[in-house]
Amino acid sequence: MISPATINPRYKAALALVILATVLVATAILTNRGDFTSAALVIAALACFLTGIFFVTLSASDPLDLRYLSLLPVQGSISMARICADLGAQGNAHLIPGGRDGRDHPMLLVPAAEYTGMPLLTEPFVAGQDMAGILVEPSCAPLLRLLRTEQHLAIPHDPAGLQNLIRELGVDVLEVAVRTSASVESGVITIDMEDYRLIDGCRAMVAESQKCCISSPCPVCSLFAAVCAESTGMVVRVERCTPDMKKPDVTAIFTVLNE
């Protein structure tokens, strides 16, 4: 069992203050001077004790430890990447915007080779003369549905609006990064997340294989890719999702395909 002191450092501060109060009172009693100095020690002890109680009663426990939280989606992405590789789907992940094949939500396609732009089938396993691959909902699907129903997410169709939306999602809504920026140039969308709070999960996926982030991106990167696909109305290919191994920064690069 993990104690609150392990989860929340404020409990450690409260414990230290209570111990200090005990030491001050013991000092006043043992010296038995009965003067102003002893009174000052008792008052200081009382202040430390009350401050410690204040920390305990008014400080809620911290949220989930980010070291654990960042690892929650890792194995699912790794397993999906392995399944795709075993079935011969070696291509990069492609985010298909809603409106294709009667679907009103984006889909993720991992093709066996290059995406040819041919019409997609509705089955999970796309197998035909012109197109083969695996077609599933992206890992961000529940998150995207929640954003649309609870936050009334509206996806703009202009580059400036898309850049603002990506910044708001990363910093204000999901709060996964201290700073998120996006640039759009010649059909290439580059997203930089600085001080990314879930960086441990990214590094764990890269340690398994860099292909994991490309063929089966995590919910955050797939959300950005899906938003880009919905904004442009075009298929978006995941080119790179790379965490910095020294700084808690992540760079994701997507290409908007001209079909």
PDB file of C-alpha atoms in Angstrom:
ATOM      1  CA  MET A   1       0.000   0.000   0.000  1.00  0.00           C
ATOM      2  CA  ILE A   2       1.300   3.444  -0.952  1.00  0.00           C
ATOM      3  CA  SER A   3       0.986   5.958   1.851  1.00  0.00           C
ATOM      4  CA  PRO A   4      -0.176   9.553   1.269  1.00  0.00           C
ATOM      5  CA  ALA A   5       3.301  10.771   2.225  1.00  0.00           C
ATOM      6  CA  THR A   6       4.670   8.877  -0.756  1.00  0.00           C
ATOM      7  CA  ILE A   7       2.158  10.408  -3.125  1.00  0.00           C
ATOM      8  CA  ASN A   8       1.974  13.948  -1.780  1.00  0.00           C
ATOM      9  CA  PRO A   9       5.165  15.699  -0.574  1.00  0.00           C
ATOM     10  CA  ARG A  10       3.067  18.126   1.504  1.00  0.00           C
ATOM     11  CA  TYR A  11       2.524  15.352   4.018  1.00  0.00           C
ATOM     12  CA  LYS A  12       6.273  15.091   4.445  1.00  0.00           C
ATOM     13  CA  ALA A  13       6.447  18.824   5.126  1.00  0.00           C
ATOM     14  CA  ALA A  14       3.636  18.516   7.666  1.00  0.00           C
ATOM     15  CA  LEU A  15       5.433  15.645   9.394  1.00  0.00           C
ATOM     16  CA  ALA A  16       8.657  17.664   9.529  1.00  0.00           C
ATOM     17  CA  LEU A  17       6.815  20.614  11.104  1.00  0.00           C
ATOM     18  CA  VAL A  18       5.199  18.414  13.747  1.00  0.00           C
ATOM     19  CA  ILE A  19       8.572  16.871  14.602  1.00  0.00           C
ATOM     20  CA  LEU A  20      10.116  20.329  14.823  1.00  0.00           C
ATOM     21  CA  ALA A  21       7.296  21.454  17.130  1.00  0.00           C
ATOM     22  CA  THR A  22       7.962  18.448  19.361  1.00  0.00           C
ATOM     23  CA  VAL A  23      11.686  19.248  19.508  1.00  0.00           C
ATOM     24  CA  LEU A  24      10.998  22.877  20.434  1.00  0.00           C
ATOM     25  CA  VAL A  25       8.587  21.946  23.227  1.00  0.00           C
ATOM     26  CA  ALA A  26      10.995  19.320  24.545  1.00  0.00           C
ATOM     27  CA  THR A  27      13.799  21.885  24.540  1.00  0.00           C
ATOM     28  CA  ALA A  28      11.685  24.351  26.528  1.00  0.00           C
ATOM     29  CA  ILE A  29      10.742  21.683  29.087  1.00  0.00           C
ATOM     30  CA  LEU A  30      14.241  20.250  29.496  1.00  0.00           C
ATOM     31  CA  THR A  31      15.923  23.622  29.903  1.00  0.00           C
ATOM     32  CA  ASN A  32      13.207  24.700  32.388  1.00  0.00           C
ATOM     33  CA  ARG A  33      14.325  28.323  32.217  1.00  0.00           C
ATOM     34  CA  GLY A  34      10.849  29.783  32.584  1.00  0.00           C
ATOM     35  CA  ASP A  35      11.846  33.002  30.836  1.00  0.00           C
ATOM     36  CA  PHE A  36      11.065  34.793  27.599  1.00  0.00           C
ATOM     37  CA  THR A  37      13.236  32.377  25.594  1.00  0.00           C
ATOM     38  CA  SER A  38      11.198  29.387  26.771  1.00  0.00           C
ATOM     39  CA  ALA A  39       7.980  31.208  25.901  1.00  0.00           C
ATOM     40  CA  ALA A  40       9.310  31.969  22.423  1.00  0.00           C
ATOM     41  CA  LEU A  41      10.142  28.294  21.919  1.00  0.00           C
ATOM     42  CA  VAL A  42       6.617  27.266  22.915  1.00  0.00           C
ATOM     43  CA  ILE A  43       5.053  29.859  20.597  1.00  0.00           C
ATOM     44  CA  ALA A  44       7.284  28.736  17.715  1.00  0.00           C
ATOM     45  CA  ALA A  45       6.356  25.110  18.421  1.00  0.00           C
ATOM     46  CA  LEU A  46       2.659  25.996  18.366  1.00  0.00           C
ATOM     47  CA  ALA A  47       3.095  27.824  15.030  1.00  0.00           C
ATOM     48  CA  CYS A  48       4.889  24.830  13.507  1.00  0.00           C
ATOM     49  CA  PHE A  49       2.238  22.424  14.778  1.00  0.00           C
ATOM     50  CA  LEU A  50      -0.675  24.499  13.455  1.00  0.00           C
ATOM     51  CA  THR A  51       1.041  24.948  10.088  1.00  0.00           C
ATOM     52  CA  GLY A  52       1.561  21.191   9.854  1.00  0.00           C
ATOM     53  CA  ILE A  53      -2.096  20.552  10.640  1.00  0.00           C
ATOM     54  CA  PHE A  54      -3.017  23.141   7.998  1.00  0.00           C
ATOM     55  CA  PHE A  55      -0.945  21.300   5.390  1.00  0.00           C
ATOM     56  CA  VAL A  56      -2.592  17.975   6.232  1.00  0.00           C
ATOM     57  CA  THR A  57      -6.206  19.144   6.357  1.00  0.00           C
ATOM     58  CA  LEU A  58      -6.255  21.556   3.421  1.00  0.00           C
ATOM     59  CA  SER A  59      -3.865  19.833   1.015  1.00  0.00           C
ATOM     60  CA  ALA A  60      -5.509  17.286  -1.245  1.00  0.00           C
ATOM     61  CA  SER A  61      -3.535  14.402  -2.643  1.00  0.00           C
ATOM     62  CA  ASP A  62      -1.750  15.018  -5.923  1.00  0.00           C
ATOM     63  CA  PRO A  63      -3.198  13.553  -9.140  1.00  0.00           C
ATOM     64  CA  LEU A  64      -1.909  10.275 -10.487  1.00  0.00           C
ATOM     65  CA  ASP A  65       1.851  10.043 -10.589  1.00  0.00           C
ATOM     66  CA  LEU A  66       2.839  10.952 -14.145  1.00  0.00           C
ATOM     67  CA  ARG A  67       5.450   8.202 -14.184  1.00  0.00           C
ATOM     68  CA  TYR A  68       2.609   5.683 -13.987  1.00  0.00           C
ATOM     69  CA  LEU A  69       0.021   7.646 -15.972  1.00  0.00           C
ATOM     70  CA  SER A  70       2.333   8.053 -18.969  1.00  0.00           C
ATOM     71  CA  LEU A  71       2.766   4.283 -19.231  1.00  0.00           C
ATOM     72  CA  LEU A  72      -0.959   3.445 -19.434  1.00  0.00           C
ATOM     73  CA  PRO A  73      -1.280   3.533 -23.265  1.00  0.00           C
ATOM     74  CA  VAL A  74       2.195   2.212 -24.018  1.00  0.00           C
ATOM     75  CA  GLN A  75       1.606  -1.531 -24.216  1.00  0.00           C
ATOM     76  CA  GLY A  76      -1.556  -1.105 -26.275  1.00  0.00           C
ATOM     77  CA  SER A  77       0.335   0.873 -28.911  1.00  0.00           C
ATOM     78  CA  ILE A  78       3.219  -1.590 -28.876  1.00  0.00           C
ATOM     79  CA  SER A  79       0.869  -4.565 -29.238  1.00  0.00           C
ATOM     80  CA  MET A  80      -0.994  -2.913 -32.100  1.00  0.00           C
ATOM     81  CA  ALA A  81       2.284  -2.186 -33.881  1.00  0.00           C
ATOM     82  CA  ARG A  82       3.332  -5.824 -33.463  1.00  0.00           C
ATOM     83  CA  ILE A  83       0.014  -7.087 -34.833  1.00  0.00           C
ATOM     84  CA  CYS A  84       0.334  -4.839 -37.873  1.00  0.00           C
ATOM     85  CA  ALA A  85       3.886  -6.022 -38.481  1.00  0.00           C
ATOM     86  CA  ASP A  86       2.897  -9.688 -38.123  1.00  0.00           C
ATOM     87  CA  LEU A  87       0.092  -9.220 -40.647  1.00  0.00           C
ATOM     88  CA  GLY A  88       2.414  -7.549 -43.121  1.00  0.00           C
ATOM     89  CA  ALA A  89       1.172  -3.977 -42.647  1.00  0.00           C
ATOM     90  CA  GLN A  90       4.510  -2.185 -42.702  1.00  0.00           C
ATOM     91  CA  GLY A  91       3.394   1.285 -43.759  1.00  0.00           C
ATOM     92  CA  ASN A  92       3.028   4.410 -41.665  1.00  0.00           C
ATOM     93  CA  ALA A  93      -0.246   5.186 -39.954  1.00  0.00           C
ATOM     94  CA  HIS A  94      -2.694   7.197 -42.070  1.00  0.00           C
ATOM     95  CA  LEU A  95      -5.536   9.169 -40.520  1.00  0.00           C
ATOM     96  CA  ILE A  96      -8.597   9.120 -42.764  1.00  0.00           C
ATOM     97  CA  PRO A  97     -10.976  12.039 -42.158  1.00  0.00           C
ATOM     98  CA  GLY A  98     -14.652  11.450 -41.510  1.00  0.00           C
ATOM     99  CA  GLY A  99     -16.987  11.253 -44.458  1.00  0.00           C
ATOM    100  CA  ARG A 100     -15.251   8.334 -46.174  1.00  0.00           C
ATOM    101  CA  ASP A 101     -17.291   5.132 -46.635  1.00  0.00           C
ATOM    102  CA  GLY A 102     -20.177   6.600 -44.707  1.00  0.00           C
ATOM    103  CA  ARG A 103     -18.183   7.108 -41.498  1.00  0.00           C
ATOM    104  CA  ASP A 104     -18.642  10.355 -39.593  1.00  0.00           C
ATOM    105  CA  HIS A 105     -15.422   9.962 -37.587  1.00  0.00           C
ATOM    106  CA  PRO A 106     -11.751   9.582 -38.525  1.00  0.00           C
ATOM    107  CA  MET A 107     -10.197   6.168 -38.998  1.00  0.00           C
ATOM    108  CA  LEU A 108      -6.617   4.906 -38.814  1.00  0.00           C
ATOM    109  CA  LEU A 109      -5.223   2.880 -41.681  1.00  0.00           C
ATOM    110  CA  VAL A 110      -1.913   1.026 -41.585  1.00  0.00           C
ATOM    111  CA  PRO A 111      -1.300  -0.002 -45.204  1.00  0.00           C
ATOM    112  CA  ALA A 112       0.834  -2.892 -46.326  1.00  0.00           C
ATOM    113  CA  ALA A 113       2.733  -0.528 -48.598  1.00  0.00           C
ATOM    114  CA  GLU A 114       2.168   3.000 -49.850  1.00  0.00           C
ATOM    115  CA  TYR A 115      -1.296   4.494 -49.548  1.00  0.00           C
ATOM    116  CA  THR A 116      -2.692   4.677 -53.069  1.00  0.00           C
ATOM    117  CA  GLY A 117      -5.726   6.803 -52.394  1.00  0.00           C
ATOM    118  CA  MET A 118      -8.132   4.087 -53.513  1.00  0.00           C
ATOM    119  CA  PRO A 119     -11.582   3.900 -51.857  1.00  0.00           C
ATOM    120  CA  LEU A 120     -11.478   2.165 -48.508  1.00  0.00           C
ATOM    121  CA  LEU A 121     -13.557  -0.796 -47.467  1.00  0.00           C
ATOM    122  CA  THR A 122     -15.541  -0.973 -44.232  1.00  0.00           C
ATOM    123  CA  GLU A 123     -13.944  -4.149 -42.872  1.00  0.00           C
ATOM    124  CA  PRO A 124     -10.995  -3.989 -40.427  1.00  0.00           C
ATOM    125  CA  PHE A 125      -8.816  -5.968 -42.826  1.00  0.00           C
ATOM    126  CA  VAL A 126      -8.566  -4.163 -46.145  1.00  0.00           C
ATOM    127  CA  ALA A 127      -7.497  -6.697 -48.735  1.00  0.00           C
ATOM    128  CA  GLY A 128      -7.846  -6.033 -52.423  1.00  0.00           C
ATOM    129  CA  GLN A 129      -5.973  -5.691 -55.674  1.00  0.00           C
ATOM    130  CA  ASP A 130      -5.222  -2.003 -55.135  1.00  0.00           C
ATOM    131  CA  MET A 131      -5.176  -1.594 -51.366  1.00  0.00           C
ATOM    132  CA  ALA A 132      -4.268  -3.794 -48.414  1.00  0.00           C
ATOM    133  CA  GLY A 133      -3.880  -2.935 -44.761  1.00  0.00           C
ATOM    134  CA  ILE A 134      -5.552  -2.700 -41.374  1.00  0.00           C
ATOM    135  CA  LEU A 135      -8.340  -0.195 -40.782  1.00  0.00           C
ATOM    136  CA  VAL A 136      -9.312   0.594 -37.186  1.00  0.00           C
ATOM    137  CA  GLU A 137     -10.425   3.509 -35.077  1.00  0.00           C
ATOM    138  CA  PRO A 138      -7.447   5.533 -33.805  1.00  0.00           C
ATOM    139  CA  SER A 139      -6.466   5.313 -30.155  1.00  0.00           C
ATOM    140  CA  CYS A 140      -7.745   8.870 -29.696  1.00  0.00           C
ATOM    141  CA  ALA A 141     -11.318   7.934 -30.706  1.00  0.00           C
ATOM    142  CA  PRO A 142     -12.844   7.983 -27.170  1.00  0.00           C
ATOM    143  CA  LEU A 143     -10.988  11.204 -26.378  1.00  0.00           C
ATOM    144  CA  LEU A 144     -12.149  12.872 -29.589  1.00  0.00           C
ATOM    145  CA  ARG A 145     -15.765  11.858 -28.942  1.00  0.00           C
ATOM    146  CA  LEU A 146     -15.571  13.255 -25.420  1.00  0.00           C
ATOM    147  CA  LEU A 147     -14.113  16.540 -26.653  1.00  0.00           C
ATOM    148  CA  ARG A 148     -16.925  16.874 -29.160  1.00  0.00           C
ATOM    149  CA  THR A 149     -19.727  16.106 -26.721  1.00  0.00           C
ATOM    150  CA  GLU A 150     -18.419  17.738 -23.549  1.00  0.00           C
ATOM    151  CA  GLN A 151     -16.205  20.532 -24.888  1.00  0.00           C
ATOM    152  CA  HIS A 152     -18.176  21.136 -28.113  1.00  0.00           C
ATOM    153  CA  LEU A 153     -14.984  20.820 -30.124  1.00  0.00           C
ATOM    154  CA  ALA A 154     -15.190  22.636 -33.443  1.00  0.00           C
ATOM    155  CA  ILE A 155     -12.365  21.923 -35.881  1.00  0.00           C
ATOM    156  CA  PRO A 156     -11.410  24.904 -38.083  1.00  0.00           C
ATOM    157  CA  HIS A 157     -10.518  24.467 -41.735  1.00  0.00           C
ATOM    158  CA  ASP A 158      -7.851  27.159 -42.049  1.00  0.00           C
ATOM    159  CA  PRO A 159      -4.143  26.753 -41.116  1.00  0.00           C
ATOM    160  CA  ALA A 160      -4.169  29.555 -38.537  1.00  0.00           C
ATOM    161  CA  GLY A 161      -7.216  28.129 -36.795  1.00  0.00           C
ATOM    162  CA  LEU A 162      -5.686  24.651 -36.832  1.00  0.00           C
ATOM    163  CA  GLN A 163      -2.506  25.925 -35.203  1.00  0.00           C
ATOM    164  CA  ASN A 164      -4.485  27.682 -32.475  1.00  0.00           C
ATOM    165  CA  LEU A 165      -6.584  24.578 -31.855  1.00  0.00           C
ATOM    166  CA  ILE A 166      -3.505  22.356 -31.491  1.00  0.00           C
ATOM    167  CA  ARG A 167      -2.014  24.799 -28.983  1.00  0.00           C
ATOM    168  CA  GLU A 168      -5.260  24.920 -26.983  1.00  0.00           C
ATOM    169  CA  LEU A 169      -5.608  21.139 -26.952  1.00  0.00           C
ATOM    170  CA  GLY A 170      -2.046  20.542 -25.790  1.00  0.00           C
ATOM    171  CA  VAL A 171      -1.808  23.322 -23.206  1.00  0.00           C
ATOM    172  CA  ASP A 172      -5.280  24.366 -22.058  1.00  0.00           C
ATOM    173  CA  VAL A 173      -7.497  21.299 -22.518  1.00  0.00           C
ATOM    174  CA  LEU A 174      -5.331  18.201 -22.080  1.00  0.00           C
ATOM    175  CA  GLU A 175      -2.582  20.058 -20.188  1.00  0.00           C
ATOM    176  CA  VAL A 176       0.024  17.583 -21.412  1.00  0.00           C
ATOM    177  CA  ALA A 177       2.626  20.214 -22.277  1.00  0.00           C
ATOM    178  CA  VAL A 178       3.752  23.576 -20.990  1.00  0.00           C
ATOM    179  CA  ARG A 179       4.011  24.886 -24.542  1.00  0.00           C
ATOM    180  CA  THR A 180       2.630  23.466 -27.796  1.00  0.00           C
ATOM    181  CA  SER A 181       3.228  24.988 -31.206  1.00  0.00           C
ATOM    182  CA  ALA A 182       2.345  23.954 -34.740  1.00  0.00           C
ATOM    183  CA  SER A 183       3.586  25.017 -38.133  1.00  0.00           C
ATOM    184  CA  VAL A 184       2.120  24.268 -41.557  1.00  0.00           C
ATOM    185  CA  GLU A 185       4.364  24.464 -44.588  1.00  0.00           C
ATOM    186  CA  SER A 186       4.025  22.836 -48.002  1.00  0.00           C
ATOM    187  CA  GLY A 187       1.642  20.168 -46.767  1.00  0.00           C
ATOM    188  CA  VAL A 188       3.829  19.253 -43.781  1.00  0.00           C
ATOM    189  CA  ILE A 189       2.481  19.865 -40.273  1.00  0.00           C
ATOM    190  CA  THR A 190       5.053  19.975 -37.485  1.00  0.00           C
ATOM    191  CA  ILE A 191       3.936  19.950 -33.858  1.00  0.00           C
ATOM    192  CA  ASP A 192       6.356  20.640 -31.012  1.00  0.00           C
ATOM    193  CA  MET A 193       5.431  19.938 -27.405  1.00  0.00           C
ATOM    194  CA  GLU A 194       7.777  21.356 -24.784  1.00  0.00           C
ATOM    195  CA  ASP A 195       7.906  19.976 -21.233  1.00  0.00           C
ATOM    196  CA  TYR A 196       5.661  17.119 -22.280  1.00  0.00           C
ATOM    197  CA  ARG A 197       4.282  15.610 -19.090  1.00  0.00           C
ATOM    198  CA  LEU A 198       3.870  12.073 -20.490  1.00  0.00           C
ATOM    199  CA  ILE A 199       7.413  11.871 -21.849  1.00  0.00           C
ATOM    200  CA  ASP A 200       8.189   8.614 -19.998  1.00  0.00           C
ATOM    201  CA  GLY A 201       5.577   6.800 -22.075  1.00  0.00           C
ATOM    202  CA  CYS A 202       7.053   8.156 -25.319  1.00  0.00           C
ATOM    203  CA  ARG A 203      10.529   7.024 -24.348  1.00  0.00           C
ATOM    204  CA  ALA A 204       9.242   3.581 -23.383  1.00  0.00           C
ATOM    205  CA  MET A 205       7.652   3.155 -26.822  1.00  0.00           C
ATOM    206  CA  VAL A 206      10.791   4.337 -28.630  1.00  0.00           C
ATOM    207  CA  ALA A 207      12.882   1.968 -26.520  1.00  0.00           C
ATOM    208  CA  GLU A 208      10.759  -0.885 -27.895  1.00  0.00           C
ATOM    209  CA  SER A 209      10.870   0.378 -31.480  1.00  0.00           C
ATOM    210  CA  GLN A 210      10.638   3.739 -33.206  1.00  0.00           C
ATOM    211  CA  LYS A 211       8.122   2.105 -35.543  1.00  0.00           C
ATOM    212  CA  CYS A 212       5.567   1.901 -32.705  1.00  0.00           C
ATOM    213  CA  CYS A 213       4.919   5.644 -32.677  1.00  0.00           C
ATOM    214  CA  ILE A 214       4.719   5.732 -36.482  1.00  0.00           C
ATOM    215  CA  SER A 215       2.365   2.799 -37.082  1.00  0.00           C
ATOM    216  CA  SER A 216       0.370   2.976 -33.843  1.00  0.00           C
ATOM    217  CA  PRO A 217       0.619   6.489 -32.338  1.00  0.00           C
ATOM    218  CA  CYS A 218      -0.495   7.115 -28.768  1.00  0.00           C
ATOM    219  CA  PRO A 219      -3.820   8.891 -28.029  1.00  0.00           C
ATOM    220  CA  VAL A 220      -2.222  12.351 -27.901  1.00  0.00           C
ATOM    221  CA  CYS A 221      -0.323  12.167 -31.196  1.00  0.00           C
ATOM    222  CA  SER A 222      -3.182  10.355 -32.937  1.00  0.00           C
ATOM    223  CA  LEU A 223      -5.545  13.085 -31.692  1.00  0.00           C
ATOM    224  CA  PHE A 224      -3.385  15.755 -33.296  1.00  0.00           C
ATOM    225  CA  ALA A 225      -3.190  13.718 -36.510  1.00  0.00           C
ATOM    226  CA  ALA A 226      -6.952  13.173 -36.524  1.00  0.00           C
ATOM    227  CA  VAL A 227      -7.596  16.875 -35.957  1.00  0.00           C
ATOM    228  CA  CYS A 228      -5.263  17.693 -38.856  1.00  0.00           C
ATOM    229  CA  ALA A 229      -7.119  15.225 -41.097  1.00  0.00           C
ATOM    230  CA  GLU A 230     -10.508  16.633 -40.122  1.00  0.00           C
ATOM    231  CA  SER A 231      -9.295  20.206 -40.592  1.00  0.00           C
ATOM    232  CA  THR A 232      -7.790  19.666 -44.038  1.00  0.00           C
ATOM    233  CA  GLY A 233     -10.316  17.079 -45.209  1.00  0.00           C
ATOM    234  CA  MET A 234      -7.372  15.081 -46.521  1.00  0.00           C
ATOM    235  CA  VAL A 235      -5.584  11.902 -45.493  1.00  0.00           C
ATOM    236  CA  VAL A 236      -2.753  12.632 -43.067  1.00  0.00           C
ATOM    237  CA  ARG A 237       0.260  10.345 -42.829  1.00  0.00           C
ATOM    238  CA  VAL A 238       2.275  10.067 -39.619  1.00  0.00           C
ATOM    239  CA  GLU A 239       5.896  10.673 -40.526  1.00  0.00           C
ATOM    240  CA  ARG A 240       7.558  10.946 -37.146  1.00  0.00           C
ATOM    241  CA  CYS A 241       6.769  11.146 -33.435  1.00  0.00           C
ATOM    242  CA  THR A 242      10.076  11.580 -31.667  1.00  0.00           C
ATOM    243  CA  PRO A 243      10.742  12.289 -27.991  1.00  0.00           C
ATOM    244  CA  ASP A 244      13.909  14.108 -27.004  1.00  0.00           C
ATOM    245  CA  MET A 245      16.056  11.757 -24.934  1.00  0.00           C
ATOM    246  CA  LYS A 246      17.500  14.599 -22.840  1.00  0.00           C
ATOM    247  CA  LYS A 247      14.720  17.168 -22.594  1.00  0.00           C
ATOM    248  CA  PRO A 248      11.006  16.423 -22.023  1.00  0.00           C
ATOM    249  CA  ASP A 249      10.100  17.552 -25.543  1.00  0.00           C
ATOM    250  CA  VAL A 250       8.290  15.741 -28.357  1.00  0.00           C
ATOM    251  CA  THR A 251       8.162  16.524 -32.067  1.00  0.00           C
ATOM    252  CA  ALA A 252       5.429  15.068 -34.292  1.00  0.00           C
ATOM    253  CA  ILE A 253       5.477  15.477 -38.074  1.00  0.00           C
ATOM    254  CA  PHE A 254       2.503  14.746 -40.350  1.00  0.00           C
ATOM    255  CA  THR A 255       2.144  14.955 -44.112  1.00  0.00           C
ATOM    256  CA  VAL A 256      -1.115  15.975 -45.770  1.00  0.00           C
ATOM    257  CA  LEU A 257      -1.524  13.757 -48.847  1.00  0.00           C
ATOM    258  CA  ASN A 258      -2.786  15.177 -52.126  1.00  0.00           C
ATOM    259  CA  GLU A 259      -5.167  12.490 -53.336  1.00  0.00           C
TER     260      GLU A 259
END
